[in-house]
Amino acid sequence: MSLTLYLNRNDWLRHLAETESRFPRFIPVIKGNGYGFGNEFLVGAAQRAGKRSIAVGTVEEARQLEGEGSFDQVLILTPVLTELEADDLRSERIYTIGSRRHLDHLVQSFQRLIDTKPNIWRDHHPEVRVVIKLQSTMKRYGFPLQEADTLEQLETIGQEAGLSIRIEGYAIHFPKDGMSAAAKETQLESWLKHIPTEEKRSFFVSHLSSAQYLRLREKYPQVDWVMRLGTDLWLKDKSFVDVRATVLDIQPISRGERFGYKQRKARKNGSLVYVAGGSANGVGLEAPVSVRGLKDMLKLTAFWLLHILNRHLSPFTFQGKRTWFAEPPHMQTSVLFFPAGAALPEVGEELPVQLRMTTATFDRYVEEGAEEKEAPPLSSAAEETNQTLGATS
Ligand SMILES: *Cc1c(COP(=O)(O)O)cnc(C)c1O
């Protein structure tokens, strides 16, 4: 009795394979809640797709996921400013540095490790691989264009400490909206004038269209273009996933009767419908939205007015319509209110749920669709079709 993610595995796997033609040499981004699938599951999918490189969000995620699969490159997208451990000196690791401070931290942290364990090089790769993050109009961390000509010299930092820094490549993160393809190209080109490409450095990019990416590859074949893909890879098409919650119980309630965590009084006669999935699963979590135009404003005003009246629309649907929360969701169960006379679901039935996949975690993962001969199961534990994937997140 659970909140379940059903995955149309064949279509999803076909899409992962097709993505290679739209974004040759792309690197899958595996981070956070694993886009709803769980990071371990995505590691399995990346391996299935033949990927030898993955990008993760944090050093903590790298530590967790390196045990799940073997890769030639594990790119950490966020700069590290916490203390490193001997195990962090791994040959596949690539650290992102967006400022001199980020690099100094890596060097000093590894230096401290060498000082405490002088023979550390014997069992570890003596090279620290880094990607230099360049500033885009995102205005996140990144070196400014004025410093472009000095970036290659960063490899010499750490020499006196006995460390060798290897610049694996450069990275730029473009905004998803609000910047034209032409503006992105202009920005890329001003960087390409300054950074060396003859050594076939990699250039990691994000949020470019397939057409633009393919054009850049053709126009600058001396650059090793690598597209980082998260949402567009794992969640490109909503038809791949289907989220449903089991109805756990139904209780009649009369007007004025108290119920629930808050002991609020029922406003009308009706039924309390208990369904799987609560705040712990990401139910009822709303990220702040950015309002554009009158329509958005009106929608948001209606939303807040309803909140003031303690009326909360739930993401659970029944017979094609959104249902109402009886009270705000908590942990692993939600309570819905159905007024008297309305059609009711049955206990054990599953209701479709609309969840934001980057904040959702599920109790159960089920792969649907007939097994295709050439497609072995994604998870090693999977033996037959319609099996659970082994929930990980
Ligand atoms: C998270 C991340 C991505 C993937 O982002 P999506 O919007 O999920 O596709 C790409 N590049 C960088 C640098 C990221 O941090």
PDB file of C-alpha atoms in Angstrom, residues 253 267-273 311 318 322-324 336-344:
ATOM      1  CA  ILE A 253     -17.462  12.212   9.066  1.00  0.00           C
ATOM      2  CA  ARG A 267     -17.210  21.836   7.549  1.00  0.00           C
ATOM      3  CA  LYS A 268     -19.696  19.487   5.918  1.00  0.00           C
ATOM      4  CA  ASN A 269     -20.850  15.887   6.015  1.00  0.00           C
ATOM      5  CA  GLY A 270     -18.680  13.653   3.927  1.00  0.00           C
ATOM      6  CA  SER A 271     -15.798  11.191   3.975  1.00  0.00           C
ATOM      7  CA  LEU A 272     -12.151  11.285   4.925  1.00  0.00           C
ATOM      8  CA  VAL A 273     -10.124   9.378   2.366  1.00  0.00           C
ATOM      9  CA  ARG A 311      -8.807  25.015   1.640  1.00  0.00           C
ATOM     10  CA  PHE A 318     -10.094  10.986  -8.768  1.00  0.00           C
ATOM     11  CA  ARG A 322      -8.154  17.251  -8.403  1.00  0.00           C
ATOM     12  CA  THR A 323      -9.292  16.433  -4.865  1.00  0.00           C
ATOM     13  CA  TRP A 324      -9.133  18.527  -1.673  1.00  0.00           C
ATOM     14  CA  LEU A 336      -8.573  13.974   1.507  1.00  0.00           C
ATOM     15  CA  PHE A 337     -12.100  15.291   2.013  1.00  0.00           C
ATOM     16  CA  PHE A 338     -14.947  14.096  -0.211  1.00  0.00           C
ATOM     17  CA  PRO A 339     -18.314  15.822   0.400  1.00  0.00           C
ATOM     18  CA  ALA A 340     -21.417  13.672   1.019  1.00  0.00           C
ATOM     19  CA  GLY A 341     -23.009  12.492  -2.186  1.00  0.00           C
ATOM     20  CA  ALA A 342     -19.786  12.625  -4.199  1.00  0.00           C
ATOM     21  CA  ALA A 343     -18.513   9.432  -5.800  1.00  0.00           C
ATOM     22  CA  LEU A 344     -15.882   7.727  -3.622  1.00  0.00           C
TER      23      LEU A 344
END
